[in-house]
């Protein structure tokens, strides 16, 4: 595990976040394990993916400290917040998308999935259509206290406060992205709810050489919205990729499952998973890419299986909502995807069949290209990554 690095040979005019043109650098690496298969882009995204890594010496021999910054440990993504000018239309879409209303407090309406999270999305009546941030569960109260006290001043982290009106209760710290200022929430101590039974049919597939359905058994489905299980991930467009990457990997246990670089070899997109050691986690729970103006890209919610997803697709289509992209199959993460615009223009995704990874899987480095986004499905909309 790399816990830090410094330069043994300086690079003229280099600063973190700048574009690197040289092909070789000599670095002093702080590491707790041997460096097998490590590239410069694994150490910092500003290094071109085709740069050559020359390890000059081990940091342990130098007498320098190898103690890394203690990170705030995140366990899973929990819920997202959106503000809407037309709250009634937003609430109607939420029901058609497959959320189940669980509470209404003042201007806020909370919706759950059929899993154990007390809520997965909160819609708030507002004078503006606005993304209100995503929330992650932290591992301990100590992590919450660390966030309140040690995040950089530009994050404007709040003190710990009670989620007194929210389903599940608990404690929260809110901070603001140090580059673009969008809110980010950390929660602890929420009370789980009992999973809902949403009456999925038992599906047995008959393949050409493997028949799993008995004689006179049928596949029958009910037309309805696709019930949401949980929030899987969210993504944003940021204005300074390298600075955001530095922040989120320095202070949190985010780990890059995928780094996507441009023609010059400079990374511009990351798909983060959580470093939970040997525990299996979703391929990504948070992603961002660089663009001229910050905005939320989409929030993605897991549903049961492909039939459920496509039944939900047809339900939304018949209700007159606008499809953004789908149905198709992603490459990075492997999910079957289906993106929809809500009445305020925000993008929400249904997904199924995503990859699960642990920390044995290294970072994958990929050049940006349309074919890297999906293996089948409609062509990528021209505006999808704007």
Coordinates of C-alpha atoms in Angstrom, one line a residue:
X1 CA 0.0 0.0 0.0
X2 CA 1.4 3.4 -1.0
X3 CA 1.1 5.9 1.9
X4 CA 3.0 8.8 0.4
X5 CA 5.6 10.0 -2.0
X6 CA 8.2 12.7 -2.6
X7 CA 10.5 13.8 -5.4
X8 CA 14.2 12.8 -5.5
X9 CA 14.6 14.6 -8.8
X10 CA 12.6 17.8 -9.3
X11 CA 10.4 18.4 -12.4
X12 CA 10.6 22.1 -13.5
X13 CA 7.3 24.0 -13.1
X14 CA 5.5 21.0 -11.6
X15 CA 2.7 21.5 -9.2
X16 CA -0.1 19.1 -8.1
X17 CA -2.9 19.1 -10.7
X18 CA -0.7 20.4 -13.5
X19 CA -0.4 18.5 -16.8
X20 CA 2.7 16.3 -16.9
X21 CA 4.6 16.0 -20.1
X22 CA 7.8 14.1 -19.0
X23 CA 7.9 10.4 -19.4
X24 CA 10.0 9.4 -16.4
X25 CA 10.2 10.6 -12.8
X26 CA 12.4 9.5 -9.9
X27 CA 10.3 9.3 -6.7
X28 CA 10.9 8.4 -3.1
X29 CA 8.0 6.1 -2.3
X30 CA 6.6 5.5 1.2
X31 CA 5.1 2.0 1.1
X32 CA 3.9 -0.6 3.5
X33 CA 4.3 -3.4 0.9
X34 CA 6.3 -4.2 -2.2
X35 CA 5.5 -2.1 -5.3
X36 CA 4.3 -4.8 -7.8
X37 CA 2.4 -3.6 -10.9
X38 CA 2.3 0.1 -9.7
X39 CA 2.2 2.9 -12.3
X40 CA 2.6 6.6 -11.8
X41 CA -1.1 7.1 -12.6
X42 CA -1.9 4.9 -9.6
X43 CA 0.0 7.3 -7.4
X44 CA -1.5 10.5 -8.7
X45 CA -4.0 11.0 -11.6
X46 CA -2.1 13.9 -13.1
X47 CA 0.7 11.5 -14.2
X48 CA 0.1 10.2 -17.7
X49 CA -0.9 6.6 -17.7
X50 CA 2.1 5.7 -20.0
X51 CA 4.7 7.3 -17.8
X52 CA 7.5 5.1 -16.4
X53 CA 8.0 4.6 -12.7
X54 CA 11.5 4.4 -11.4
X55 CA 11.7 3.5 -7.7
X56 CA 14.9 5.0 -6.3
X57 CA 14.9 3.8 -2.7
X58 CA 12.6 2.6 0.0
X59 CA 11.3 5.3 2.4
X60 CA 11.9 3.1 5.4
X61 CA 15.6 3.4 4.9
X62 CA 15.4 7.2 4.8
X63 CA 14.2 7.5 8.4
X64 CA 11.1 9.4 7.3
X65 CA 7.7 8.6 8.9
X66 CA 5.6 6.1 7.1
X67 CA 2.4 6.8 9.1
X68 CA -0.4 7.7 6.7
X69 CA -3.1 10.3 7.5
X70 CA -6.0 8.5 9.3
X71 CA -8.8 8.4 6.8
X72 CA -12.5 8.8 7.5
X73 CA -13.9 5.3 7.0
X74 CA -17.1 5.1 4.9
X75 CA -19.2 2.0 5.0
X76 CA -21.8 2.5 2.2
X77 CA -23.7 5.1 0.4
X78 CA -27.1 5.7 2.0
X79 CA -29.3 8.4 0.4
X80 CA -29.5 11.6 -1.7
X81 CA -31.3 14.9 -1.5
X82 CA -33.0 16.8 -4.3
X83 CA -34.8 20.1 -4.2
X84 CA -37.7 20.8 -6.7
X85 CA -39.7 23.8 -7.7
X86 CA -42.6 21.6 -8.7
X87 CA -42.7 19.2 -5.8
X88 CA -45.9 17.5 -6.8
X89 CA -44.5 16.4 -10.2
X90 CA -41.3 15.3 -8.5
X91 CA -43.3 13.2 -6.0
X92 CA -45.4 11.6 -8.8
X93 CA -42.2 10.7 -10.7
X94 CA -40.7 9.2 -7.5
X95 CA -43.7 6.8 -7.2
X96 CA -43.6 5.9 -10.9
X97 CA -39.8 5.3 -10.5
X98 CA -40.4 2.7 -7.8
X99 CA -39.7 4.5 -4.5
X100 CA -42.1 4.0 -1.5
X101 CA -43.0 7.1 0.5
X102 CA -42.1 6.6 4.2
X103 CA -42.5 10.1 5.8
X104 CA -43.4 13.7 5.0
X105 CA -42.0 16.4 7.4
X106 CA -42.5 20.0 6.5
X107 CA -41.2 20.6 2.9
X108 CA -39.4 17.3 2.9
X109 CA -40.7 13.9 1.6
X110 CA -38.7 10.8 2.3
X111 CA -38.8 7.7 0.2
X112 CA -37.3 4.2 0.9
X113 CA -36.5 1.2 -1.2
X114 CA -37.4 -2.4 -0.3
X115 CA -34.0 -2.9 1.5
X116 CA -33.2 -1.9 5.1
X117 CA -32.1 1.7 4.6
X118 CA -34.6 4.0 6.4
X119 CA -34.7 6.2 3.3
X120 CA -32.8 6.4 0.0
X121 CA -34.0 9.7 -1.4
X122 CA -35.4 12.9 0.1
X123 CA -37.3 15.4 -2.1
X124 CA -37.7 19.0 -0.8
X125 CA -40.0 21.7 -2.0
X126 CA -37.9 24.7 -3.0
X127 CA -37.8 27.8 -5.1
X128 CA -35.0 26.2 -7.2
X129 CA -34.3 22.8 -8.7
X130 CA -31.1 21.9 -6.9
X131 CA -29.0 18.8 -6.0
X132 CA -28.8 18.6 -2.2
X133 CA -25.9 16.1 -1.9
X134 CA -25.4 12.4 -1.1
X135 CA -24.9 10.8 2.3
X136 CA -22.5 8.0 3.3
X137 CA -22.6 6.0 6.4
X138 CA -19.4 6.2 8.4
X139 CA -18.0 3.3 10.4
X140 CA -18.0 5.0 13.9
X141 CA -18.8 8.0 15.9
X142 CA -15.1 8.7 15.9
X143 CA -15.2 9.0 12.2
X144 CA -18.0 11.5 12.4
X145 CA -16.1 13.5 15.0
X146 CA -13.0 13.4 12.8
X147 CA -14.9 14.8 9.9
X148 CA -16.3 17.7 12.0
X149 CA -12.9 18.6 13.3
X150 CA -10.2 17.8 10.7
X151 CA -11.6 18.5 7.2
X152 CA -10.0 21.5 5.6
X153 CA -11.5 24.9 6.4
X154 CA -12.8 25.4 2.8
X155 CA -15.1 22.4 3.4
X156 CA -17.0 24.4 6.0
X157 CA -17.8 21.2 7.9
X158 CA -20.7 21.5 10.4
X159 CA -20.7 20.3 14.0
X160 CA -22.4 16.9 14.6
X161 CA -26.2 17.4 14.5
X162 CA -29.2 15.2 15.0
X163 CA -31.3 13.9 12.1
X164 CA -34.3 14.3 14.3
X165 CA -36.9 14.6 11.6
X166 CA -35.5 12.0 9.2
X167 CA -36.6 8.3 9.1
X168 CA -34.1 6.3 11.1
X169 CA -32.7 9.2 13.1
X170 CA -29.0 9.2 13.7
X171 CA -26.3 11.8 13.6
X172 CA -24.8 13.8 10.7
X173 CA -22.0 16.0 9.6
X174 CA -22.4 18.0 6.4
X175 CA -19.4 19.5 4.5
X176 CA -19.0 21.1 1.2
X177 CA -16.8 20.0 -1.7
X178 CA -13.6 22.1 -1.5
X179 CA -13.5 22.7 -5.2
X180 CA -17.1 23.2 -6.3
X181 CA -19.0 23.6 -3.1
X182 CA -21.7 20.9 -3.5
X183 CA -22.9 19.4 -0.2
X184 CA -21.8 16.0 1.1
X185 CA -23.2 14.3 4.1
X186 CA -21.8 11.8 6.6
X187 CA -24.2 9.9 8.8
X188 CA -24.0 7.5 11.7
X189 CA -26.4 5.6 14.0
X190 CA -29.4 5.5 11.7
X191 CA -31.8 2.7 12.7
X192 CA -32.4 0.2 9.9
X193 CA -35.9 -0.8 8.9
X194 CA -37.3 -4.2 8.1
X195 CA -37.0 -5.1 4.4
X196 CA -40.2 -5.0 2.4
X197 CA -41.6 -7.9 0.5
X198 CA -42.5 -6.6 -2.9
X199 CA -43.6 -9.9 -4.3
X200 CA -41.1 -10.6 -7.0
X201 CA -41.9 -13.7 -9.1
X202 CA -39.5 -16.7 -9.0
X203 CA -37.8 -16.7 -12.4
X204 CA -36.4 -19.9 -13.9
X205 CA -34.7 -19.5 -17.3
X206 CA -34.8 -22.2 -20.0
X207 CA -31.6 -22.1 -21.9
X208 CA -31.0 -24.1 -25.1
X209 CA -29.2 -26.9 -23.3
X210 CA -30.4 -26.3 -19.7
X211 CA -34.1 -26.3 -18.9
X212 CA -34.9 -25.0 -15.5
X213 CA -38.7 -24.6 -15.7
X214 CA -40.8 -27.6 -15.2
X215 CA -43.6 -28.9 -17.5
X216 CA -46.6 -26.6 -17.7
X217 CA -44.9 -23.8 -15.7
X218 CA -45.1 -20.3 -17.1
X219 CA -43.3 -16.9 -16.7
X220 CA -45.9 -14.3 -15.8
X221 CA -45.2 -10.8 -14.7
X222 CA -47.3 -7.8 -13.4
X223 CA -47.0 -4.4 -15.1
X224 CA -45.8 -1.9 -12.4
X225 CA -42.9 0.4 -11.5
X226 CA -39.6 -1.2 -10.9
X227 CA -39.3 -1.4 -7.1
X228 CA -36.0 0.3 -5.9
X229 CA -33.8 -1.7 -3.6
X230 CA -31.1 0.8 -2.6
X231 CA -29.0 3.8 -3.7
X232 CA -26.0 2.4 -5.6
X233 CA -24.0 5.5 -6.6
X234 CA -24.0 9.1 -7.6
X235 CA -21.8 11.2 -9.9
X236 CA -20.9 14.8 -10.5
X237 CA -19.1 16.9 -13.0
X238 CA -16.3 18.8 -11.3
X239 CA -14.1 21.7 -12.5
X240 CA -10.8 20.5 -11.2
X241 CA -10.3 16.7 -11.4
X242 CA -6.9 16.5 -9.9
X243 CA -7.7 18.6 -6.9
X244 CA -10.9 16.7 -6.2
X245 CA -9.1 13.4 -6.6
X246 CA -6.5 14.5 -4.1
X247 CA -9.1 15.5 -1.5
X248 CA -11.3 12.5 -1.6
X249 CA -8.5 10.0 -1.6
X250 CA -6.6 11.8 1.1
X251 CA -9.5 12.2 3.6
X252 CA -11.7 9.1 2.8
X253 CA -11.3 5.4 2.1
X254 CA -12.3 5.9 -1.6
X255 CA -10.3 3.7 -4.0
X256 CA -10.3 4.1 -7.8
X257 CA -11.8 1.1 -9.5
X258 CA -11.4 2.8 -12.9
X259 CA -9.4 5.8 -14.0
X260 CA -10.2 7.2 -17.5
X261 CA -7.6 9.3 -19.3
X262 CA -7.8 11.6 -22.4
X263 CA -5.6 11.4 -25.5
X264 CA -2.7 13.1 -23.6
X265 CA -2.8 10.5 -20.9
X266 CA -4.2 12.8 -18.3
X267 CA -6.9 11.3 -16.1
X268 CA -10.3 13.1 -16.3
X269 CA -12.7 10.5 -14.8
X270 CA -12.7 8.3 -11.8
X271 CA -15.1 5.6 -10.6
X272 CA -14.5 5.2 -6.8
X273 CA -15.4 2.2 -4.7
X274 CA -14.9 2.0 -0.9
X275 CA -11.8 0.3 0.5
X276 CA -13.4 -2.2 2.8
X277 CA -10.5 -4.7 2.7
X278 CA -11.8 -8.2 2.0
X279 CA -15.5 -7.2 2.0
X280 CA -17.2 -7.2 -1.3
X281 CA -18.4 -3.7 -2.4
X282 CA -20.0 -2.2 -5.5
X283 CA -17.7 -1.4 -8.3
X284 CA -18.4 2.2 -7.7
X285 CA -20.4 4.3 -5.3
X286 CA -19.1 7.7 -6.4
X287 CA -17.7 9.0 -9.7
X288 CA -16.8 12.3 -11.1
X289 CA -15.4 13.7 -14.3
X290 CA -13.9 17.1 -15.3
X291 CA -16.0 19.7 -17.1
X292 CA -16.4 23.5 -17.4
X293 CA -19.3 23.7 -14.8
X294 CA -20.1 21.7 -11.7
X295 CA -23.4 19.8 -11.8
X296 CA -24.8 16.5 -10.6
X297 CA -24.8 14.0 -13.3
X298 CA -27.1 11.3 -12.0
X299 CA -28.0 9.1 -9.0
X300 CA -28.4 5.4 -9.5
X301 CA -30.7 3.0 -7.8
X302 CA -30.6 -0.8 -7.8
X303 CA -33.6 -2.9 -8.7
X304 CA -34.2 -6.6 -8.7
X305 CA -33.5 -8.1 -12.1
X306 CA -33.6 -7.5 -15.8
X307 CA -37.4 -8.2 -16.2
X308 CA -38.1 -5.9 -13.3
X309 CA -36.0 -3.2 -14.8
X310 CA -37.6 -3.4 -18.3
X311 CA -41.1 -3.5 -16.8
X312 CA -40.1 -0.3 -15.0
X313 CA -38.8 1.1 -18.3
X314 CA -42.2 0.4 -20.0
X315 CA -44.1 1.8 -17.0
X316 CA -42.1 5.1 -17.1
X317 CA -42.5 5.3 -20.9
X318 CA -46.3 4.8 -20.7
X319 CA -46.5 7.6 -18.1
X320 CA -44.9 10.0 -20.6
X321 CA -41.5 10.5 -19.0
X322 CA -38.4 11.2 -21.1
X323 CA -35.8 8.5 -21.4
X324 CA -32.2 9.7 -21.2
X325 CA -30.3 6.5 -22.2
X326 CA -31.0 2.8 -22.1
X327 CA -31.6 0.1 -21.8
X328 CA -28.0 -1.1 -22.2
X329 CA -25.1 -2.8 -20.6
X330 CA -22.1 -0.8 -19.2
X331 CA -18.5 -2.0 -19.5
X332 CA -17.1 -0.3 -16.4
X333 CA -19.1 -1.9 -13.6
X334 CA -21.0 -4.2 -16.0
X335 CA -24.4 -2.9 -14.9
X336 CA -27.5 -3.1 -17.1
X337 CA -28.5 0.6 -17.1
X338 CA -31.6 2.6 -17.8
X339 CA -31.4 6.4 -17.3
X340 CA -34.5 8.7 -17.1
X341 CA -35.1 12.4 -16.7
X342 CA -37.3 13.4 -13.9
X343 CA -39.7 16.4 -14.4
X344 CA -37.0 18.9 -13.1
X345 CA -34.4 17.5 -15.6
X346 CA -32.4 15.5 -13.1
X347 CA -31.2 12.1 -14.3
X348 CA -32.0 9.0 -12.2
X349 CA -30.9 5.5 -13.2
X350 CA -32.2 2.0 -12.6
X351 CA -29.5 -0.6 -12.6
X352 CA -29.1 -4.4 -12.1
X353 CA -26.3 -6.9 -12.1
X354 CA -23.4 -4.7 -11.1
X355 CA -19.9 -6.0 -10.3
X356 CA -18.7 -6.6 -6.8
X357 CA -15.0 -6.1 -5.9
X358 CA -12.7 -6.4 -3.0
X359 CA -9.2 -5.0 -2.5
X360 CA -7.5 -7.8 -4.4
X361 CA -8.7 -6.0 -7.6
X362 CA -6.3 -3.3 -8.8
X363 CA -7.2 0.0 -10.5
X364 CA -8.0 -0.3 -14.2
X365 CA -6.7 2.5 -16.5
X366 CA -8.7 3.1 -19.7
X367 CA -8.6 5.7 -22.5
X368 CA -11.8 7.6 -22.9
X369 CA -13.9 6.4 -25.8
X370 CA -17.6 5.9 -26.6
X371 CA -17.2 2.2 -26.8
X372 CA -15.9 2.1 -23.2
X373 CA -19.2 3.2 -21.8
X374 CA -21.4 0.3 -23.0
X375 CA -21.2 -3.0 -24.8
X376 CA -24.8 -3.0 -26.1
X377 CA -27.7 -0.7 -26.1
X378 CA -28.5 2.6 -27.8
X379 CA -25.7 5.0 -28.9
X380 CA -24.4 7.3 -26.2
X381 CA -26.4 10.5 -26.3
X382 CA -24.3 13.5 -27.5
X383 CA -25.1 15.4 -24.3
X384 CA -24.7 12.5 -21.8
X385 CA -21.2 13.6 -20.5
X386 CA -21.7 17.3 -20.7

